[in-house]
Structures are given as C-alpha cells and as structure tokens.
Coordinates of C-alpha atoms in Angstrom, one line a residue:
Chain A
M10 CA -72.7 -42.4 113.7
K11 CA -70.1 -43.1 117.1
E12 CA -71.6 -44.3 120.3
E13 CA -71.6 -40.9 122.4
S14 CA -69.6 -40.7 125.2
L15 CA -70.7 -39.3 128.6
W16 CA -68.4 -36.0 128.1
Y17 CA -69.8 -35.9 124.3
I18 CA -73.2 -35.4 125.4
F19 CA -72.6 -33.4 128.5
I20 CA -70.4 -30.8 126.2
N21 CA -73.3 -31.2 123.7
A22 CA -75.5 -30.4 126.0
S23 CA -73.8 -27.6 127.8
L24 CA -72.3 -25.6 125.0
I25 CA -71.7 -27.1 121.0
N26 CA -76.2 -27.1 122.0
N27 CA -77.0 -24.6 124.4
F28 CA -80.2 -24.9 125.6
V29 CA -80.8 -20.9 125.7
L30 CA -78.7 -19.9 123.4
A31 CA -78.6 -22.9 120.4
Y32 CA -82.3 -24.0 121.1
F33 CA -83.6 -20.5 122.6
L34 CA -85.4 -22.5 126.1
G35 CA -86.2 -21.3 129.1
I36 CA -85.8 -17.6 127.6
C37 CA -88.5 -15.7 129.7
P38 CA -86.5 -16.7 132.9
F39 CA -83.5 -15.4 131.5
L40 CA -84.7 -12.8 130.3
G41 CA -86.9 -12.3 133.8
V42 CA -85.0 -13.5 136.2
S43 CA -81.2 -12.0 134.1
G44 CA -80.7 -8.6 136.2
K45 CA -78.7 -9.6 139.4
M46 CA -75.5 -12.1 139.6
E47 CA -76.9 -13.4 143.0
T48 CA -80.2 -15.3 141.9
A49 CA -79.1 -15.3 138.1
T50 CA -76.7 -18.0 139.7
K51 CA -79.1 -19.0 142.2
M52 CA -81.9 -19.5 140.0
G53 CA -79.5 -21.9 137.6
G54 CA -78.9 -24.2 140.8
A55 CA -82.8 -24.7 141.7
V56 CA -83.7 -25.5 137.3
T57 CA -80.8 -27.6 136.8
F58 CA -81.9 -28.8 140.9
V59 CA -85.0 -29.9 138.4
M60 CA -84.0 -30.7 135.5
L61 CA -81.8 -33.8 137.6
I62 CA -85.0 -35.2 139.4
S63 CA -87.4 -34.4 136.7
S64 CA -85.5 -36.1 134.1
M65 CA -84.9 -39.1 136.2
C66 CA -89.1 -40.0 136.6
A67 CA -88.9 -39.2 133.0
Y68 CA -87.3 -42.4 132.0
G69 CA -88.4 -44.5 134.8
I70 CA -92.4 -43.1 132.5
H71 CA -91.7 -43.9 129.7
A72 CA -90.1 -47.1 130.5
L73 CA -93.7 -47.4 132.4
L74 CA -95.6 -45.5 129.3
V75 CA -93.8 -48.5 127.0
V76 CA -95.4 -50.9 128.9
L77 CA -98.7 -50.0 129.2
E78 CA -98.3 -49.2 125.3
A79 CA -99.8 -45.5 125.9
P80 CA -97.2 -43.6 124.6
Y81 CA -100.6 -40.2 124.2
L82 CA -100.0 -40.1 127.7
Q83 CA -96.2 -39.3 128.1
L84 CA -97.0 -35.3 128.0
I85 CA -99.5 -35.1 130.8
S86 CA -97.5 -37.5 132.6
F87 CA -94.2 -35.9 132.0
I88 CA -95.6 -32.4 133.4
V89 CA -97.7 -32.9 136.5
V90 CA -94.1 -34.9 137.1
I91 CA -92.3 -31.5 136.6
A92 CA -94.7 -29.5 138.3
A93 CA -94.1 -31.8 141.8
T94 CA -91.0 -31.7 141.4
V95 CA -90.7 -28.4 141.8
Q96 CA -93.1 -27.7 144.4
L97 CA -91.0 -30.1 146.6
V98 CA -88.1 -27.7 146.0
E99 CA -90.5 -24.3 146.5
M100 CA -91.8 -26.2 149.8
F101 CA -87.5 -26.6 150.3
I102 CA -86.4 -22.6 149.4
K103 CA -88.9 -21.7 151.7
K104 CA -88.0 -23.2 154.8
M105 CA -83.6 -22.8 153.3
S106 CA -84.5 -18.7 153.0
L107 CA -87.0 -17.0 152.8
A108 CA -84.9 -13.8 151.0
L109 CA -84.0 -16.4 148.2
F110 CA -87.7 -16.6 148.1
R111 CA -88.8 -13.4 148.4
A112 CA -85.7 -12.9 145.1
L113 CA -87.0 -15.8 143.0
G114 CA -90.3 -14.0 143.5
I115 CA -93.1 -15.2 140.1
F116 CA -90.2 -17.2 138.9
L117 CA -89.7 -19.7 141.6
P118 CA -94.1 -21.4 140.3
L119 CA -93.1 -21.3 136.8
I120 CA -90.3 -23.1 136.6
T121 CA -92.6 -25.6 135.5
T122 CA -93.4 -23.8 132.4
N123 CA -90.2 -23.3 132.1
C124 CA -89.6 -25.4 128.3
A125 CA -85.5 -26.0 129.5
I126 CA -86.9 -28.7 131.4
L127 CA -89.5 -30.3 129.4
A128 CA -87.3 -30.3 126.5
V129 CA -84.5 -32.3 128.7
A130 CA -87.5 -35.0 128.9
L131 CA -88.4 -34.8 125.7
F132 CA -85.1 -35.0 124.0
Q133 CA -83.6 -37.4 126.2
T134 CA -86.3 -39.8 125.4
N135 CA -85.9 -38.8 121.8
K136 CA -82.6 -39.6 121.2
G137 CA -83.5 -43.2 123.4
Y138 CA -80.7 -42.0 125.7
G139 CA -80.0 -44.8 129.0
F140 CA -80.6 -43.7 132.5
I141 CA -76.9 -42.5 132.6
E142 CA -76.7 -41.1 130.0
S143 CA -80.1 -39.6 131.1
F144 CA -78.3 -38.1 134.2
V145 CA -75.4 -36.5 132.8
Y146 CA -77.4 -34.8 129.6
A147 CA -79.8 -33.1 132.6
L148 CA -76.9 -32.0 134.5
G149 CA -74.9 -30.5 130.7
A150 CA -78.8 -29.4 129.4
G151 CA -78.6 -27.0 134.3
A152 CA -74.6 -25.9 133.6
G153 CA -75.4 -24.6 130.2
F154 CA -78.5 -22.5 131.3
T155 CA -77.3 -21.5 134.6
L156 CA -73.7 -20.4 132.3
A157 CA -76.4 -19.0 129.9
L158 CA -77.4 -16.5 132.5
V159 CA -74.9 -15.9 134.7
L160 CA -72.9 -14.6 131.6
M161 CA -76.3 -12.2 131.0
A162 CA -77.2 -11.1 134.4
G163 CA -73.0 -10.0 134.6
L164 CA -72.7 -7.8 130.4
R165 CA -76.2 -6.3 132.6
E166 CA -75.3 -5.4 136.2
E167 CA -71.9 -3.9 133.8
L168 CA -75.3 -2.0 131.6
E169 CA -76.4 -0.2 134.1
L170 CA -74.1 1.5 134.4
A171 CA -73.2 2.5 131.1
A172 CA -75.0 5.5 128.5
V173 CA -77.6 3.3 126.6
P174 CA -80.0 5.6 124.3
S175 CA -83.4 5.4 126.3
V176 CA -85.1 3.6 123.2
V177 CA -82.8 0.8 123.0
K178 CA -83.4 -0.1 127.3
G179 CA -85.1 -3.1 127.9
T180 CA -85.9 -5.9 125.9
A181 CA -85.3 -4.9 123.1
L182 CA -81.1 -4.1 125.1
T183 CA -81.9 -7.8 126.1
L184 CA -82.2 -10.1 123.0
L185 CA -79.1 -7.8 121.2
I186 CA -76.8 -9.2 123.9
A187 CA -78.5 -12.8 123.8
G188 CA -78.0 -12.4 120.1
I189 CA -74.2 -11.3 120.2
L190 CA -74.0 -14.7 123.5
S191 CA -75.5 -16.8 121.0
L192 CA -73.4 -15.5 118.0
S193 CA -70.5 -16.8 119.6
F194 CA -71.2 -20.3 121.7
M195 CA -71.9 -20.4 117.9
G196 CA -68.0 -21.1 118.2
F197 CA -67.8 -24.3 119.8
A198 CA -69.9 -25.9 117.3
G199 CA -66.9 -28.2 116.2
L200 CA -65.8 -29.1 120.2
G201 CA -66.3 -32.2 120.3
S202 CA -66.8 -33.7 116.9
Chain B
M23 CA -93.4 -2.0 128.7
S24 CA -97.1 -1.0 130.3
E25 CA -95.8 1.8 131.9
H26 CA -95.5 3.6 129.0
R27 CA -98.9 3.7 128.1
P28 CA -101.0 4.0 131.8
N29 CA -103.4 6.7 130.6
K30 CA -105.3 4.3 127.5
T31 CA -105.1 1.1 130.3
V32 CA -106.9 3.4 132.9
A33 CA -109.2 4.3 130.4
A34 CA -110.1 1.0 128.9
V35 CA -111.3 -0.6 132.6
S36 CA -113.7 3.1 133.3
E37 CA -115.6 2.3 129.8
G38 CA -115.8 -1.3 130.4
P39 CA -113.8 -3.0 127.5
T40 CA -117.0 -4.3 125.2
A41 CA -115.9 -7.5 123.2
T42 CA -114.5 -5.8 120.0
D43 CA -112.5 -4.4 122.4
E44 CA -111.7 -7.8 123.7
F45 CA -111.1 -8.7 120.5
I46 CA -108.2 -6.1 119.4
K47 CA -106.3 -5.8 122.2
G48 CA -104.5 -8.8 121.0
L49 CA -103.7 -7.6 118.2
W50 CA -102.0 -4.6 118.4
R51 CA -102.1 -2.6 122.2
D52 CA -101.4 -6.0 124.3
N53 CA -100.2 -7.7 121.4
P54 CA -98.0 -11.0 123.1
V55 CA -94.8 -10.9 120.5
F56 CA -94.7 -7.2 120.8
V57 CA -96.1 -6.2 123.6
Q58 CA -96.4 -8.9 126.7
V59 CA -92.8 -10.2 125.7
L60 CA -95.4 -13.9 126.1
G61 CA -93.9 -17.7 125.0
M62 CA -90.3 -16.1 123.4
C63 CA -89.2 -19.7 123.3
P64 CA -91.7 -21.5 120.5
T65 CA -91.2 -17.5 118.9
L66 CA -87.9 -17.7 118.8
A67 CA -87.2 -21.0 117.7
V68 CA -89.2 -22.7 114.9
S69 CA -89.5 -18.2 113.3
N70 CA -86.9 -19.8 110.9
T71 CA -89.4 -19.9 107.6
A72 CA -92.9 -17.6 107.0
G73 CA -94.3 -21.2 106.8
N74 CA -92.7 -22.5 110.3
A75 CA -94.4 -19.5 111.3
L76 CA -97.4 -20.1 110.1
A77 CA -97.9 -23.0 111.6
M78 CA -96.6 -22.6 115.3
G79 CA -98.8 -19.4 115.1
L80 CA -102.0 -21.8 114.5
A81 CA -101.3 -24.7 116.5
T82 CA -100.6 -22.1 119.4
A83 CA -103.9 -20.1 118.2
F84 CA -106.3 -23.7 118.8
V85 CA -105.0 -24.2 121.9
L86 CA -105.3 -21.1 123.5
L87 CA -108.8 -20.8 122.0
M88 CA -110.0 -24.1 123.6
S89 CA -107.9 -24.4 126.9
N90 CA -109.8 -20.6 127.5
I91 CA -112.9 -22.5 125.9
L92 CA -112.6 -25.5 129.0
V93 CA -111.3 -23.2 131.5
S94 CA -113.8 -20.7 131.3
A95 CA -116.6 -23.3 131.2
L96 CA -114.9 -24.6 134.7
R97 CA -114.3 -22.0 136.1
N98 CA -116.8 -22.4 139.1
F99 CA -115.7 -25.7 139.2
I100 CA -111.9 -26.0 139.5
P101 CA -111.1 -25.4 143.7
R102 CA -108.6 -22.6 143.8
Q103 CA -105.6 -24.2 145.3
V104 CA -105.4 -27.0 142.3
R105 CA -107.0 -24.1 140.2
I106 CA -102.4 -24.0 137.7
A107 CA -102.5 -27.9 137.6
S108 CA -105.9 -28.4 136.6
Y109 CA -105.0 -25.9 133.8
I110 CA -101.4 -27.1 133.0
L111 CA -103.5 -30.7 132.7
I112 CA -106.6 -29.2 130.2
I113 CA -103.7 -27.6 127.7
A114 CA -101.6 -30.6 127.4
T115 CA -104.4 -32.5 126.7
F116 CA -105.1 -30.6 124.1
V117 CA -101.4 -29.8 123.1
T118 CA -101.5 -34.0 122.5
M119 CA -103.9 -34.1 120.9
V120 CA -102.8 -31.3 118.4
D121 CA -99.5 -32.8 117.6
Y122 CA -101.3 -36.0 116.7
A123 CA -102.8 -34.1 114.4
I124 CA -100.4 -32.0 112.8
Q125 CA -98.6 -36.2 111.8
A126 CA -101.3 -37.0 109.8
I127 CA -102.0 -33.2 108.2
S128 CA -98.8 -32.8 107.0
V129 CA -95.2 -35.6 108.7
D130 CA -92.6 -32.5 107.4
L131 CA -94.0 -30.0 108.8
H132 CA -94.2 -32.3 111.5
K133 CA -90.7 -32.8 112.2
S134 CA -89.3 -29.2 111.3
L135 CA -91.1 -27.7 113.9
G136 CA -89.9 -30.5 116.2
A137 CA -90.4 -31.0 120.0
F138 CA -92.0 -27.4 119.6
I139 CA -95.6 -28.6 119.6
S140 CA -94.9 -30.4 122.4
L141 CA -93.7 -27.2 123.8
I142 CA -96.5 -25.4 123.2
V143 CA -97.7 -26.9 126.5
V144 CA -95.1 -24.0 128.7
N145 CA -95.9 -21.5 126.6
C146 CA -96.5 -19.3 128.9
L147 CA -98.9 -17.0 127.4
I148 CA -101.5 -19.5 127.3
L149 CA -101.5 -20.9 131.1
S150 CA -101.3 -16.6 131.6
R151 CA -104.5 -16.2 128.9
A152 CA -106.0 -18.8 131.7
E153 CA -105.1 -17.2 135.0
A154 CA -105.7 -13.6 134.4
F155 CA -108.2 -14.5 131.7
A156 CA -110.5 -17.3 130.7
A157 CA -110.6 -17.6 135.3
K158 CA -112.5 -15.0 135.7
N159 CA -115.0 -14.1 132.3
N160 CA -117.8 -16.0 130.9
V161 CA -117.8 -17.9 128.2
G162 CA -118.0 -16.2 125.2
K163 CA -115.4 -13.1 126.6
S164 CA -113.0 -15.8 127.1
M165 CA -113.2 -16.4 123.5
L166 CA -112.9 -13.8 121.7
D167 CA -109.8 -13.4 124.1
A168 CA -108.5 -16.2 123.2
L169 CA -108.7 -15.3 119.0
G170 CA -107.5 -11.8 119.7
M171 CA -104.4 -14.0 121.5
G172 CA -104.4 -16.9 119.1
L173 CA -104.6 -13.6 115.9
G174 CA -101.5 -11.8 117.7
F175 CA -99.6 -13.9 118.9
T176 CA -100.0 -15.6 114.5
L177 CA -99.3 -12.1 113.6
G178 CA -95.8 -11.9 115.5
L179 CA -94.9 -14.9 115.2
F180 CA -95.2 -14.7 111.2
S181 CA -93.8 -11.0 110.6
L182 CA -90.8 -12.2 112.8
G183 CA -90.5 -15.5 110.3
A184 CA -91.4 -13.3 107.0
I185 CA -88.0 -11.4 107.8
R186 CA -85.6 -14.0 109.1
E187 CA -86.8 -16.3 105.8
I188 CA -87.0 -12.4 103.4
L189 CA -83.4 -11.7 104.3
G190 CA -82.0 -15.6 105.2
S191 CA -82.7 -17.4 102.2
G192 CA -84.5 -14.9 99.9
S193 CA -87.3 -16.4 99.6
L194 CA -91.3 -15.8 101.5
L195 CA -93.6 -19.4 101.7
G196 CA -91.4 -21.2 99.8
F197 CA -91.1 -18.7 96.8
A198 CA -87.7 -17.2 95.4
L199 CA -88.4 -13.5 96.4
L200 CA -85.4 -11.3 95.4
P201 CA -83.6 -11.6 92.3
A202 CA -81.0 -14.2 92.6
N203 CA -77.7 -12.3 93.0
F204 CA -79.2 -11.5 96.3
Q205 CA -76.4 -13.3 98.8
P206 CA -78.9 -15.0 101.1
W207 CA -77.6 -13.2 105.3
I208 CA -77.7 -16.5 106.9
V209 CA -77.1 -15.1 110.1
M210 CA -80.5 -14.2 109.8
I211 CA -81.8 -18.4 110.1
L212 CA -79.4 -18.9 112.8
P213 CA -80.4 -18.8 116.2
A214 CA -78.8 -15.5 116.5
G215 CA -80.6 -13.9 114.0
G216 CA -84.3 -14.8 115.9
F217 CA -82.4 -12.5 118.5
F218 CA -81.6 -10.0 116.0
T219 CA -84.7 -9.5 114.2
L220 CA -87.0 -9.8 117.3
A221 CA -84.7 -7.0 119.6
F222 CA -85.1 -4.5 115.7
L223 CA -88.1 -4.9 116.0
L224 CA -88.8 -4.3 119.7
L225 CA -86.2 -1.7 118.8
G226 CA -88.8 0.3 116.1
I227 CA -91.5 -0.2 118.7
N228 CA -89.9 1.0 120.9
A229 CA -89.7 4.7 118.9
W230 CA -92.6 4.2 117.8
Q231 CA -93.9 4.9 121.0
H232 CA -91.3 7.3 121.7
R233 CA -92.1 9.7 119.0
P234 CA -92.3 13.4 119.8
K235 CA -96.1 14.2 119.9
N236 CA -95.4 17.8 117.5
T237 CA -94.6 16.3 114.3
T238 CA -97.0 13.6 113.7
P239 CA -99.7 15.2 111.9

C-alpha cells in the first residue's frame, strides 16, 4: 500500500468515506439539526472545532497510554477529553452569541455523544496516523460532516414548500433523502486511487 | 413521533405504570429504534447482516442493563452537576469490558463489528435511559426498563439486519434462504440500503398508526 498523502487523507475522510453517509456516524445531529441552513452551518463548525481539539488530545493520550502500557484506559480517557472540550465550546458559544446558543439547544451538550468525534479519535489511533496526519484527518471528517449537514438542510428547506403525503413527513422522509445522498456520494469511490 | 398518541401516554402515567409496563413499553410502544429513533448510528452501520445486528443488539442491551443498575444504585450519591460525566464514565467502563469479552469470544465478530463496539459509549439510547429513567427510579424498575429497552433495541436491529441480509445477499444468519437464481439487491448491504430500509420501516409504522379507524374490525 502506498504512503497516504495528506491531500488523500483529507479527501478520503470528507468525501470517499464521508462520516455521515458512508460510516453512519453522527446521525443524531444529522437528523436533528438539519432543519435550518443557518443552524446546520454553525453546528458543523462547532463539531469540526471539537473534532480538531479532541483529535490532538487523543494523539497525546494514545502516546501516553502506550508508555504506561494501559490500553484499556483508552476509551475512558478519550471520552473524558471530548466531554471537557464540549464544555469549553459550550461556554465559548454562550459568551459569543446567546441566540446561537439557544438555536443549538440540547444538541450542544449532545456533541459529547456525537459518535463521529469519538470515531475520529479511535480511527486515527487504529490507522496509526502521526500528529499532522491526525489533524488533517479530523479536519476532513469535520468538513465532510458539515458538508452532509448543509446539503441536507438545503434539501429540507426546499421540501418545506413541497406537497408531501402526511405519512412520509418527518423522520422517514429525512432518511429517504439521506439514502439518496449516500448513493450519490458513492460516486466519489474511485477518487484518489 | 410521540405527539400522535398523547392520550395513551397520559393514561399510562395516571394509572401508575406496573412492573410489566416498564418492561413492555420498550418492546413496542416506546421502541428505541422505531418510535424514539435513538441510537441510529450503530443501528444503521452494523445491520448489514442479521448476525452482526443481533450481536450488536445484545452487547448494547448488556451495557444498558449494567449501567442502568449502577446508575440507579448510585443515584443518591452522584452530585447533580457532574451526573452526565459520571454516567458516561460508568458506561465507558462496561463498554470496555464488553469490548474485551467479544474479542475473547470471537475475533471474527470483533473484526466485523470494528470500532462500533467502542462506539456503544456514545449510543444516545444508553445515556438517555440513565438520565431519564435510572436516575429517578429504584434498581428493580431500572432493571426492567433496561431489559425492555435493550430487547426492543435488539429486536429493531435484528429486523433491520434480517431484511437487509435477505434482500442483499439472499440468506439469513449465513444460511441461504432464497433460490439460487435470485439476484441479490447489492444496494441493500451498502450504506444507502440502511437508510432506505429504516425509512420504509418507519413509513410502514406511520401508515399503520394513521390507518382509518373504521375499517379495522
């Protein structure tokens, strides 16, 4: 297998193996916060930020746990770091913009339980990425998550105006669109190889 | 989706739920997969075969049961401010145990489930049961609640996995089910198939709940 270039890692994480549409990670916020374009963009930004910080911390923690020979602590320490980062972002957003804080609502603390973030930390460790590679990987994953969220929000804003049978409305419709988006993202499969 | 049946829920609360109610509600009325739409990530990702779905469902149910018991037993000792962090620590401990246990039982299974075993930690279902139920009720009730929810989750996961495996590879739990000339629907085992299957299941349940009342006997 050839050495993965940074550019390939980015494209891989954001398009080819999009975290939402190919790995099914971070589905809860994807279904929950994708109703409005503005909230979707900000949510994507917040998630990307938490991903970057936690990915850097995860790299350090992994190195430390290897030295300590305590791999069984990996999961627990990762989740603690993520929870702490989310708390930080929450305070930051509350100070910066109260309106945004209200719009994100319950989904802000729930970033802690966004599987995409923990998955970035776990995948980069499994793949044995270095510090720079991990950073790019997290950036790509965040970009991919934001892209999926924004695409979905755009589609759902349009669908508000469409005549949809009442039985299909809600989660079922969102899942159908997600399926079609997922199909179209498969078109990226050959990219970069 | 709860707004469709407000009367039922109110009635259940006013009568005071019995022990059986706590168990049954997770199986159908508040089914985590079909009604609450919680824990979607593992539901969609690991349901490409029925066997994987079953293993994932049981692993989640075990973690849910253990964490509900512990959270409920410790509910008077955990300070309110740090409760979520404490719950996550409790859950992470049990998930680590399950991770190592599955690795010991079957390396193949561990490989095919991959990182999704570790990701049970962030399954919203477990945290939401700890916060919404176990933190307010005694150990016995929490245990029944966890058992019901866990089995309901397994049931939802298994039905999704079974549909996808039958249509996507013409077999169930690895045994060939459909005739050899059946052309498998490759899309069903791809990620998109997960979204479509769940969408149509939800559609069916929606349609059933909104059926015209006078036609049913």
